[in-house]
CSV table of C-alpha atoms and ligand atoms in Angstrom, one decimal:
chain,number,residue,atom,x,y,z
A,111,UNK,CA,19.2,-14.4,-16.3
A,112,UNK,CA,17.3,-12.5,-13.6
A,113,UNK,CA,13.7,-11.2,-13.3
A,114,UNK,CA,13.4,-7.6,-12.0
A,115,UNK,CA,9.9,-6.6,-10.9
A,116,UNK,CA,9.1,-3.0,-10.3
A,117,UNK,CA,5.9,-2.2,-8.4
A,118,UNK,CA,3.5,0.7,-8.8
A,119,UNK,CA,5.4,3.3,-6.8
A,120,UNK,CA,8.6,2.4,-8.7
A,121,UNK,CA,7.0,3.5,-11.9
A,122,UNK,CA,4.7,6.2,-10.5
A,123,UNK,CA,6.3,9.1,-12.4
A,124,UNK,CA,9.0,10.1,-14.8
A,125,UNK,CA,11.5,10.5,-12.0
A,126,UNK,CA,10.6,7.1,-10.6
A,127,UNK,CA,11.0,5.5,-14.1
A,128,UNK,CA,14.4,7.2,-14.5
A,129,UNK,CA,15.5,5.6,-11.3
A,130,UNK,CA,14.2,2.2,-12.6
A,131,UNK,CA,16.2,2.7,-15.8
A,132,UNK,CA,19.4,3.4,-14.0
A,133,UNK,CA,18.9,0.3,-11.8
A,134,UNK,CA,18.3,-1.9,-14.8
A,135,UNK,CA,21.4,-0.4,-16.5
A,136,UNK,CA,23.5,-1.4,-13.6
A,137,UNK,CA,22.3,-5.0,-13.9
A,138,UNK,CA,22.5,-5.5,-17.7
A,139,UNK,CA,25.2,-8.1,-17.4
A,140,UNK,CA,22.8,-10.4,-15.5
A,141,UNK,CA,20.4,-10.4,-18.4
A,142,UNK,CA,17.3,-9.0,-16.8
A,143,UNK,CA,13.7,-9.5,-17.8
A,144,UNK,CA,11.7,-6.5,-16.5
A,145,UNK,CA,8.2,-7.0,-15.1
A,146,UNK,CA,6.3,-3.9,-14.1
A,147,UNK,CA,3.1,-2.9,-12.4
A,148,UNK,CA,0.8,-0.1,-13.4
A,149,UNK,CA,1.8,3.4,-12.2
A,150,UNK,CA,0.6,3.6,-8.6
A,151,UNK,CA,-3.1,4.1,-8.1
A,152,UNK,CA,-3.9,3.6,-11.8
A,153,UNK,CA,-5.5,0.2,-11.3
A,154,UNK,CA,-7.8,1.8,-8.7
A,155,UNK,CA,-8.6,4.6,-11.1
A,156,UNK,CA,-9.5,2.2,-13.9
A,157,UNK,CA,-11.7,0.2,-11.6
A,158,UNK,CA,-13.4,3.4,-10.6
A,159,UNK,CA,-13.9,4.3,-14.3
A,160,UNK,CA,-15.5,1.0,-14.9
A,161,UNK,CA,-17.9,1.3,-12.0
A,162,UNK,CA,-18.9,4.8,-12.9
A,163,UNK,CA,-19.7,3.7,-16.4
A,164,UNK,CA,-21.7,0.7,-15.2
A,165,UNK,CA,-23.7,3.1,-12.9
A,166,UNK,CA,-24.5,5.3,-15.9
A,167,UNK,CA,-22.0,8.1,-15.2
A,168,UNK,CA,-20.2,7.9,-18.4
A,169,UNK,CA,-19.1,11.6,-18.5
A,170,UNK,CA,-17.7,11.3,-15.0
A,171,UNK,CA,-15.8,8.3,-16.2
A,172,UNK,CA,-14.5,10.3,-19.1
A,173,UNK,CA,-13.3,13.1,-16.8
A,174,UNK,CA,-11.5,10.5,-14.7
A,175,UNK,CA,-9.8,9.1,-17.8
A,176,UNK,CA,-8.7,12.6,-18.7
A,177,UNK,CA,-7.5,13.7,-15.2
A,178,UNK,CA,-6.6,10.5,-13.6
A,179,UNK,CA,-5.0,8.6,-16.6
A,180,UNK,CA,-4.2,10.7,-19.6
A,181,UNK,CA,-2.5,13.5,-17.7
A,182,UNK,CA,-0.2,11.3,-15.6
A,183,UNK,CA,1.0,9.2,-18.5
A,184,UNK,CA,1.5,12.1,-20.9
A,185,UNK,CA,3.4,14.1,-18.2
A,186,UNK,CA,5.7,11.1,-17.8
A,187,UNK,CA,6.3,10.8,-21.5
A,188,UNK,CA,7.2,14.5,-21.9
A,189,UNK,CA,9.8,14.3,-19.2
A,190,UNK,CA,11.2,10.9,-20.2
A,191,UNK,CA,11.3,11.0,-24.0
A,192,UNK,CA,13.0,13.9,-25.7
A,193,UNK,CA,13.5,12.5,-29.2
A,194,UNK,CA,10.6,14.1,-31.0
A,195,UNK,CA,9.7,11.3,-33.4
A,196,UNK,CA,9.9,8.7,-30.6
A,197,UNK,CA,7.8,11.0,-28.4
A,198,UNK,CA,5.2,11.5,-31.1
A,199,UNK,CA,4.9,7.7,-31.7
A,200,UNK,CA,4.6,7.0,-28.0
A,201,UNK,CA,2.0,9.7,-27.5
A,202,UNK,CA,0.0,8.3,-30.4
A,203,UNK,CA,0.2,4.8,-28.9
A,204,UNK,CA,-0.9,6.0,-25.5
A,205,UNK,CA,-3.8,7.9,-27.0
A,206,UNK,CA,-4.9,4.8,-28.9
A,207,UNK,CA,-5.0,3.0,-25.5
A,208,UNK,CA,-6.9,5.8,-24.0
A,209,UNK,CA,-9.4,5.7,-26.8
A,210,UNK,CA,-9.8,2.0,-26.3
A,211,UNK,CA,-10.5,2.6,-22.6
A,212,UNK,CA,-13.2,5.2,-23.6
A,213,UNK,CA,-14.8,2.7,-25.9
A,214,UNK,CA,-14.9,0.1,-23.2
A,215,UNK,CA,-16.4,2.6,-20.8
A,216,UNK,CA,-19.0,3.4,-23.4
A,217,UNK,CA,-19.9,-0.2,-23.8
A,218,UNK,CA,-20.2,-0.6,-20.0
A,219,UNK,CA,-22.5,2.4,-19.8
A,220,UNK,CA,-24.8,1.0,-22.5
A,221,UNK,CA,-25.0,-2.4,-20.9
A,222,UNK,CA,-25.2,-1.1,-17.4
A,223,UNK,CA,-23.3,-4.1,-16.2
A,224,UNK,CA,-19.7,-5.0,-15.4
A,225,UNK,CA,-18.7,-8.6,-15.7
A,226,UNK,CA,-15.4,-9.9,-14.3
A,227,UNK,CA,-14.3,-10.4,-17.8
A,228,UNK,CA,-14.9,-6.7,-18.8
A,229,UNK,CA,-13.2,-5.6,-15.6
A,230,UNK,CA,-10.1,-7.5,-16.5
A,231,UNK,CA,-10.1,-6.0,-20.0
A,232,UNK,CA,-10.3,-2.5,-18.6
A,233,UNK,CA,-7.8,-2.8,-15.7
A,234,UNK,CA,-5.2,-4.4,-17.9
A,235,UNK,CA,-4.6,-1.0,-19.5
A,236,UNK,CA,-2.7,0.1,-16.3
A,237,UNK,CA,0.1,-2.3,-16.9
A,238,UNK,CA,0.0,-2.0,-20.6
A,239,UNK,CA,0.4,1.8,-20.4
A,240,UNK,CA,3.2,1.8,-17.8
A,241,UNK,CA,5.3,-0.8,-19.6
A,242,UNK,CA,4.8,0.8,-23.0
A,243,UNK,CA,6.2,4.1,-21.6
A,244,UNK,CA,8.9,2.4,-19.6
A,245,UNK,CA,10.2,0.4,-22.6
A,246,UNK,CA,10.4,3.4,-24.8
A,247,UNK,CA,12.0,5.4,-22.1
A,248,UNK,CA,14.6,2.7,-21.8
A,249,UNK,CA,15.3,2.9,-25.5
A,250,UNK,CA,15.7,6.7,-25.0
A,251,UNK,CA,18.4,5.9,-22.5
A,252,UNK,CA,20.1,3.6,-24.9
A,253,UNK,CA,19.0,0.3,-23.4
A,254,UNK,CA,17.7,-2.0,-26.2
A,255,UNK,CA,14.4,-2.8,-24.6
A,256,UNK,CA,11.7,-4.8,-26.2
A,257,UNK,CA,8.1,-4.7,-25.0
A,258,UNK,CA,6.5,-8.1,-24.6
A,259,UNK,CA,2.7,-8.4,-24.2
A,260,UNK,CA,2.4,-10.6,-21.1
A,261,UNK,CA,-0.9,-11.9,-22.5
A,262,UNK,CA,1.1,-13.8,-25.1
A,263,UNK,CA,3.1,-15.5,-22.3
A,264,UNK,CA,1.0,-15.8,-19.2
A,265,UNK,CA,-1.7,-18.2,-20.3
A,266,UNK,CA,-4.4,-18.6,-17.6
A,267,UNK,CA,-7.7,-20.3,-16.9
A,268,UNK,CA,-11.0,-18.4,-17.3
A,269,UNK,CA,-11.3,-17.4,-13.7
A,270,UNK,CA,-11.5,-13.7,-14.5
A,271,UNK,CA,-10.1,-11.2,-11.9
A,272,UNK,CA,-8.3,-14.1,-10.1
A,273,UNK,CA,-7.0,-16.3,-13.0
A,274,UNK,CA,-4.6,-19.1,-12.4
A,275,UNK,CA,-1.7,-19.5,-14.8
A,276,UNK,CA,-1.6,-22.7,-16.9
A,277,UNK,CA,2.1,-23.4,-16.2
A,278,UNK,CA,3.0,-25.8,-19.0
A,279,UNK,CA,1.5,-23.7,-21.7
A,280,UNK,CA,3.0,-20.5,-20.2
A,281,UNK,CA,6.4,-22.2,-19.8
A,282,UNK,CA,6.7,-22.9,-23.5
A,283,UNK,CA,5.4,-19.5,-24.5
A,284,UNK,CA,7.9,-17.9,-22.1
A,285,UNK,CA,10.8,-19.7,-23.6
A,286,UNK,CA,9.6,-19.1,-27.1
A,287,UNK,CA,9.2,-15.3,-26.5
A,288,UNK,CA,11.8,-14.2,-23.9
A,289,UNK,CA,14.8,-16.3,-24.8
A,290,UNK,CA,15.4,-15.0,-28.3
A,291,UNK,CA,15.1,-11.4,-27.0
A,292,UNK,CA,17.7,-12.1,-24.3
A,293,UNK,CA,19.9,-13.9,-26.8
A,294,UNK,CA,20.0,-10.7,-28.9
A,295,UNK,CA,21.2,-8.9,-25.8
A,296,UNK,CA,17.9,-7.0,-25.5
A,297,UNK,CA,15.9,-6.4,-22.3
A,298,UNK,CA,12.4,-7.8,-22.4
A,299,UNK,CA,9.9,-5.5,-20.6
A,300,UNK,CA,6.6,-7.0,-19.8
A,301,UNK,CA,3.5,-6.5,-17.6
A,302,UNK,CA,2.9,-8.0,-14.3
A,303,UNK,CA,-0.7,-8.9,-13.2
A,304,UNK,CA,-2.2,-9.6,-16.6
A,305,UNK,CA,-2.5,-12.7,-18.8
A,306,UNK,CA,-4.9,-14.2,-21.2
A,307,UNK,CA,-7.0,-17.3,-21.7
A,308,UNK,CA,-6.1,-19.9,-24.3
A,309,UNK,CA,-8.3,-18.1,-26.8
A,310,UNK,CA,-6.7,-14.7,-26.1
A,311,UNK,CA,-9.2,-13.1,-23.7
A,312,UNK,CA,-7.5,-10.8,-21.2
A,313,UNK,CA,-7.4,-12.0,-17.6
A,314,UNK,CA,-5.7,-10.7,-14.4
A,315,UNK,CA,-4.1,-12.7,-11.6
A,316,UNK,CA,-5.8,-10.8,-8.8
A,317,UNK,CA,-4.9,-7.5,-7.1
A,318,UNK,CA,-1.3,-7.1,-6.3
A,319,UNK,CA,-0.5,-9.9,-8.7
A,320,UNK,CA,2.6,-8.5,-10.3
A,321,UNK,CA,4.9,-10.1,-7.8
A,322,UNK,CA,3.2,-13.4,-8.7
A,323,UNK,CA,3.8,-12.8,-12.4
A,324,UNK,CA,7.5,-12.1,-11.7
A,325,UNK,CA,7.8,-15.2,-9.6
A,326,UNK,CA,6.1,-17.3,-12.2
A,327,UNK,CA,8.2,-16.0,-15.1
A,328,UNK,CA,11.3,-16.5,-13.0
A,329,UNK,CA,10.3,-20.0,-12.1
A,330,UNK,CA,9.3,-21.0,-15.7
A,331,UNK,CA,12.6,-19.8,-17.1
A,332,UNK,CA,14.7,-21.0,-14.2
A,333,UNK,CA,16.0,-17.5,-13.4
A,334,UNK,CA,19.1,-17.2,-11.2
A,335,UNK,CA,17.2,-14.8,-9.0
A,336,UNK,CA,14.0,-12.8,-8.8
A,337,UNK,CA,14.3,-9.2,-7.7
A,338,UNK,CA,11.3,-7.4,-6.2
A,339,UNK,CA,11.9,-3.7,-6.4
A,340,UNK,CA,9.5,-1.9,-4.1
A,341,UNK,CA,9.2,1.2,-1.8
A,342,UNK,CA,10.5,-0.3,1.4
A,343,UNK,CA,14.0,-1.5,2.3
A,344,UNK,CA,12.9,-5.1,2.8
A,345,UNK,CA,11.6,-7.2,5.7
A,346,UNK,CA,12.2,-5.8,9.1
A,347,UNK,CA,12.4,-7.2,12.6
A,348,UNK,CA,9.0,-5.6,13.3
A,349,UNK,CA,6.7,-2.8,12.1
A,350,UNK,CA,8.8,0.4,12.2
A,351,UNK,CA,5.7,2.4,13.1
A,352,UNK,CA,5.6,0.4,16.3
A,353,UNK,CA,9.3,0.2,17.2
A,354,UNK,CA,11.6,2.9,15.9
A,355,UNK,CA,14.6,0.5,16.3
A,356,UNK,CA,13.2,-2.0,13.9
A,357,UNK,CA,16.0,-3.4,11.9
A,358,UNK,CA,16.3,-4.6,8.3
A,359,UNK,CA,16.7,-8.4,8.0
A,360,UNK,CA,19.5,-9.5,5.7
A,361,UNK,CA,17.9,-12.9,5.0
A,362,UNK,CA,14.6,-14.6,5.7
A,363,UNK,CA,13.5,-18.0,4.6
A,364,UNK,CA,10.6,-18.6,2.2
A,365,UNK,CA,8.6,-20.1,5.0
A,366,UNK,CA,9.3,-17.2,7.3
A,367,UNK,CA,8.3,-14.8,4.6
A,368,UNK,CA,5.0,-16.7,3.9
A,369,UNK,CA,4.2,-16.6,7.6
A,370,UNK,CA,4.9,-12.9,7.7
A,371,UNK,CA,2.9,-12.2,4.6
A,372,UNK,CA,-0.4,-12.9,6.4
A,373,UNK,CA,0.5,-10.2,8.8
A,374,UNK,CA,0.6,-7.7,6.0
A,375,UNK,CA,4.4,-7.5,5.9
A,376,UNK,CA,3.4,-5.5,2.8
A,377,UNK,CA,6.6,-6.4,1.2
A,378,UNK,CA,5.5,-9.5,-0.6
A,379,UNK,CA,2.3,-10.9,-2.0
A,380,UNK,CA,2.0,-14.3,-0.3
A,381,UNK,CA,1.6,-16.3,-3.5
A,382,UNK,CA,4.8,-14.9,-4.8
A,383,UNK,CA,6.4,-17.4,-2.7
A,384,UNK,CA,5.4,-20.7,-4.1
A,385,UNK,CA,6.6,-20.7,-7.7
A,386,UNK,CA,10.0,-19.5,-6.5
A,387,UNK,CA,10.1,-21.9,-3.6
A,388,UNK,CA,9.4,-24.9,-5.7
A,389,UNK,CA,12.3,-24.2,-8.0
A,390,UNK,CA,14.5,-23.0,-5.2
A,391,UNK,CA,15.0,-19.6,-6.8
A,392,UNK,CA,16.1,-16.9,-4.4
A,393,UNK,CA,14.0,-13.8,-4.2
A,394,UNK,CA,15.6,-10.5,-3.2
A,395,UNK,CA,13.6,-7.5,-2.1
A,396,UNK,CA,15.1,-4.1,-2.8
A,397,UNK,CA,14.0,-0.4,-2.4
A,398,UNK,CA,13.9,1.4,-5.7
A,399,UNK,CA,14.3,4.7,-3.9
A,400,UNK,CA,17.4,3.5,-2.1
A,401,UNK,CA,19.1,1.0,-4.4
A,402,UNK,CA,22.2,1.1,-2.2
A,403,UNK,CA,20.3,-0.5,0.7
A,404,UNK,CA,21.2,-4.3,0.8
A,405,UNK,CA,17.5,-5.3,0.9
A,406,UNK,CA,16.3,-8.6,2.2
A,407,UNK,CA,17.3,-11.9,0.6
A,408,UNK,CA,14.6,-14.6,0.7
A,409,UNK,CA,16.3,-17.9,0.7
A,410,UNK,CA,15.2,-21.6,0.9
A,411,UNK,CA,17.4,-22.3,3.9
A,412,UNK,CA,19.1,-20.1,6.5
A,413,UNK,CA,22.8,-20.5,6.7
A,414,UNK,CA,23.7,-17.9,9.3
A,415,UNK,CA,23.5,-18.5,13.0
A,416,UNK,CA,20.8,-16.6,14.8
A,417,UNK,CA,21.6,-14.0,17.5
A,418,UNK,CA,18.0,-13.6,18.6
A,419,UNK,CA,17.0,-17.0,19.8
A,420,UNK,CA,16.0,-17.9,16.3
A,421,UNK,CA,13.3,-15.2,16.2
A,422,UNK,CA,13.4,-13.2,13.0
A,423,UNK,CA,10.5,-11.0,13.2
A,424,UNK,CA,7.6,-10.0,15.4
A,425,UNK,CA,4.4,-9.4,13.5
A,426,UNK,CA,0.9,-8.5,14.6
A,427,UNK,CA,-2.6,-8.2,13.2
A,428,UNK,CA,-5.4,-6.1,14.7
A,429,UNK,CA,-9.1,-6.4,14.1
A,430,UNK,CA,-9.3,-10.1,15.2
A,431,UNK,CA,-12.4,-11.7,16.6
A,432,UNK,CA,-12.1,-14.6,18.9
A,433,UNK,CA,-15.0,-17.1,18.9
A,434,UNK,CA,-15.3,-19.4,21.8
A,435,UNK,CA,-17.4,-22.5,21.4
A,436,UNK,CA,-18.4,-24.7,24.3
A,437,UNK,CA,-20.4,-27.9,24.2
A,438,UNK,CA,-20.7,-30.7,26.7
A,439,UNK,CA,-21.7,-32.8,23.7
A,440,UNK,CA,-18.1,-32.5,22.6
A,441,UNK,CA,-17.0,-34.7,25.4
A,442,UNK,CA,-16.0,-38.1,24.0
A,443,UNK,CA,-17.9,-37.3,20.8
A,444,UNK,CA,-16.5,-37.2,17.3
A,445,UNK,CA,-17.4,-35.0,14.4
A,446,UNK,CA,-17.8,-31.9,16.5
A,447,UNK,CA,-14.9,-30.0,15.0
A,448,UNK,CA,-16.1,-31.0,11.6
A,449,UNK,CA,-19.5,-29.5,12.2
A,450,UNK,CA,-17.9,-26.3,13.4
A,451,UNK,CA,-15.6,-26.0,10.4
A,452,UNK,CA,-18.4,-26.7,8.0
A,453,UNK,CA,-20.0,-23.5,9.1
A,454,UNK,CA,-16.9,-21.4,8.5
A,455,UNK,CA,-16.6,-23.1,5.1
A,456,UNK,CA,-20.2,-22.3,4.3
A,457,UNK,CA,-19.6,-18.6,4.9
A,458,UNK,CA,-16.2,-18.7,3.2
A,459,UNK,CA,-14.5,-17.3,6.3
A,460,UNK,CA,-11.0,-18.5,7.0
A,461,UNK,CA,-9.9,-19.4,10.5
A,462,UNK,CA,-6.5,-18.4,11.6
A,463,UNK,CA,-5.7,-19.7,15.1
A,464,UNK,CA,-7.4,-22.6,16.8
A,465,UNK,CA,-7.1,-23.9,20.3
A,466,UNK,CA,-9.1,-26.8,21.7
A,467,UNK,CA,-9.8,-28.4,25.0
A,468,UNK,CA,-12.0,-31.4,25.7
A,469,UNK,CA,-15.2,-29.3,25.9
A,470,UNK,CA,-14.3,-26.1,24.1
A,471,UNK,CA,-12.8,-24.7,20.9
A,472,UNK,CA,-11.6,-21.1,20.4
A,473,UNK,CA,-10.8,-19.8,17.0
A,474,UNK,CA,-10.0,-16.5,15.4
A,475,UNK,CA,-11.1,-14.8,12.3
A,476,UNK,CA,-10.0,-11.5,10.8
A,477,UNK,CA,-13.0,-11.2,8.5
A,478,UNK,CA,-16.1,-10.5,10.5
A,479,UNK,CA,-18.4,-9.9,7.6
A,480,UNK,CA,-20.4,-13.1,8.3
A,481,UNK,CA,-19.8,-13.2,12.0
A,482,UNK,CA,-23.4,-12.9,13.0
A,483,UNK,CA,-24.6,-15.7,10.7
A,484,UNK,CA,-21.7,-17.9,11.8
A,485,UNK,CA,-22.5,-17.4,15.4
A,486,UNK,CA,-26.2,-18.1,15.0
A,487,UNK,CA,-25.5,-21.4,13.3
A,488,UNK,CA,-22.9,-22.4,15.9
A,489,UNK,CA,-25.5,-21.6,18.6
A,490,UNK,CA,-27.7,-24.4,17.3
A,491,UNK,CA,-25.4,-26.9,18.9
A,492,UNK,CA,-23.2,-25.1,21.4
A,493,UNK,CA,-22.7,-22.1,23.6
A,494,UNK,CA,-20.9,-19.3,21.9
A,495,UNK,CA,-19.1,-16.2,23.1
A,496,UNK,CA,-17.4,-13.6,20.9
A,497,UNK,CA,-14.6,-11.3,21.8
A,498,UNK,CA,-13.7,-8.5,19.4
A,499,UNK,CA,-10.9,-5.9,19.3
A,500,UNK,CA,-8.3,-8.6,19.7
A,501,UNK,CA,-5.0,-8.9,18.0
A,502,UNK,CA,-2.7,-11.7,17.0
A,503,UNK,CA,0.9,-11.3,17.9
A,504,UNK,CA,3.3,-13.7,16.2
A,505,UNK,CA,7.0,-14.4,16.5
A,506,UNK,CA,8.4,-16.0,13.4
A,507,UNK,CA,11.7,-17.8,12.9
A,508,UNK,CA,12.6,-21.1,11.6
A,509,UNK,CA,15.5,-21.7,14.0
A,510,UNK,CA,13.3,-21.1,17.0
A,511,UNK,CA,12.7,-24.8,17.2
A,512,UNK,CA,16.4,-25.4,17.9
A,513,UNK,CA,16.5,-22.8,20.7
A,514,UNK,CA,15.3,-24.0,24.0
A,515,UNK,CA,13.6,-21.7,26.4
A,516,UNK,CA,12.0,-19.4,23.8
A,517,UNK,CA,8.5,-19.6,25.2
A,518,UNK,CA,9.7,-18.8,28.7
A,519,UNK,CA,11.5,-15.7,27.4
A,520,UNK,CA,8.5,-14.5,25.4
A,521,UNK,CA,6.0,-14.8,28.1
A,522,UNK,CA,8.3,-13.6,30.8
A,523,UNK,CA,9.0,-10.4,28.8
A,524,UNK,CA,5.2,-9.6,28.8
A,525,UNK,CA,4.2,-11.2,32.0
A,526,UNK,CA,1.9,-8.4,33.1
A,527,UNK,CA,-0.2,-8.7,29.9
A,528,UNK,CA,-3.2,-10.9,29.5
A,529,UNK,CA,-2.5,-13.5,26.9
A,530,UNK,CA,-4.8,-16.1,25.3
A,531,UNK,CA,-4.8,-18.9,22.8
A,532,UNK,CA,-1.1,-19.5,22.7
A,533,UNK,CA,-0.2,-21.6,19.8
A,534,UNK,CA,2.8,-22.9,18.1
A,535,UNK,CA,2.3,-23.9,14.5
A,536,UNK,CA,3.0,-27.4,13.4
A,537,UNK,CA,6.0,-26.2,11.5
A,538,UNK,CA,7.4,-24.8,14.7
A,539,UNK,CA,8.3,-21.6,12.9
A,540,UNK,CA,5.9,-19.4,14.7
A,541,UNK,CA,4.6,-18.8,18.2
A,542,UNK,CA,1.3,-16.9,18.1
A,543,UNK,CA,-1.0,-15.7,20.7
A,544,UNK,CA,-3.9,-13.3,21.3
A,545,UNK,CA,-3.9,-10.1,23.2
A,546,UNK,CA,-6.2,-7.1,23.5
A,547,UNK,CA,-5.8,-4.6,20.6
A,548,UNK,CA,-4.9,-2.0,23.2
A,549,UNK,CA,-1.9,-4.0,24.4
A,550,UNK,CA,-0.3,-4.6,21.1
A,551,UNK,CA,2.1,-1.8,21.1
A,552,UNK,CA,3.4,-2.6,24.6
A,553,UNK,CA,3.7,-6.3,23.7
A,554,UNK,CA,5.6,-5.7,20.4
A,555,UNK,CA,7.9,-3.2,22.0
A,556,UNK,CA,8.8,-5.4,24.9
A,557,UNK,CA,9.4,-8.4,22.7
A,558,UNK,CA,11.5,-6.4,20.4
A,559,UNK,CA,13.5,-5.2,23.3
A,560,UNK,CA,13.9,-8.7,24.7
A,561,UNK,CA,15.1,-10.3,21.4
A,562,UNK,CA,16.7,-7.6,19.3
A,563,UNK,CA,18.0,-4.8,21.4
B,104,LIG,N1,-1.6,-3.1,-10.7
B,104,LIG,C1,-2.1,-4.2,-10.0
B,104,LIG,C2,-2.7,-3.8,-8.7
B,104,LIG,O1,-2.7,-2.6,-8.3
B,104,LIG,C3,-1.1,-5.3,-9.8
B,104,LIG,C4,0.1,-4.9,-8.9
B,104,LIG,O2,0.4,-3.8,-8.7
B,104,LIG,O3,0.8,-5.9,-8.5
B,104,LIG,O4,-3.3,-4.6,-8.0
B,105,MG,MG1,1.5,-3.3,-6.2
């Protein structure tokens, strides 16, 4: 059995869904469970409807439901489902959902408030609509598909909008619900992103959570593989916008993929990784629009030998602020780092790179929302300077640690660039450093040339 997850762009229109159907058809022998996102942008539209309603603009919310939701779903149905009885039933079912959305919107408008719980109720319709249509369209194309309400399987805690799955409960539900369908030779089609509390209240796993759903379902059922079908070929040696010669990576390890996820390698949601890693289930990223492309295989361990000094990919992130903290009190004192990190903790700001010397600490953040407050607290016991418009450049590769001389090659390739805060993570799978934002493209191009060209 495999899990096939199709993201928002993979189900964005009738044409896209037809492509999905043909891909699923080609994999029927592997007994797929299909997990799908909402049609692209629909989650945003639903959010917007909810906010409009809360702010008292109910009629605007209604227009948005009409123009942004009803039209797209009905258009897809018309193209996908020709059988008139089937089409009628599906249209009725979709209209029923749209009416429910309108009722929710009305409720929000009356209350003038939008709780996380109501938000989850309303955004869940995106996935419920897309999978409803996809499952019927699959039947139309003679796949015996069966729609499964993910809320019956994915049981979560009550942390609305970012709920955590309760794995033991969900595992038994997943077996109970999916296995009989697979046994009959049917294809279960279910929603990513959504779940429900033990008492049946709708929850969501957080934005972009469909990958996570797929990984969890795969892990709970011990799938042979989890396929993430998206709109890019896979993970590349670097950002193709920066280097036109960026190449597709055949394999990356889970650890490499998690390191890259931080840098917005948009391919995978970071938390996709853990349920699959724990069970050693390979994840394969494919492009729905180019199913012939080999994609990227995410594996537990690399078996191939590296031709690029162990470096797999060069990533970067702009918009970084570097905070330098000096204090002579730090000399021979303890508890200094603790008092620094307590401040970041207080403002819920995560720190990415850290470099220390005896009397100074430099660290980076990418979320400058609370920067001023953080700095003013730090200033109570140290001298602080802040440098903005910086970027982190990061070379990722698990086999780097077995390759001597990597650092020399890296810094020799960019020797005319001013580099700060060089750091090698404890896992030795990345080398990161800070440069000016304006130097990023030169740095990335030079490094790509050094290691991949
Ligand atoms: N539809 C949800 C979102 O847009 C979940 C997902 O696409 O993964 O965040
Ligand atoms: Mg998505």
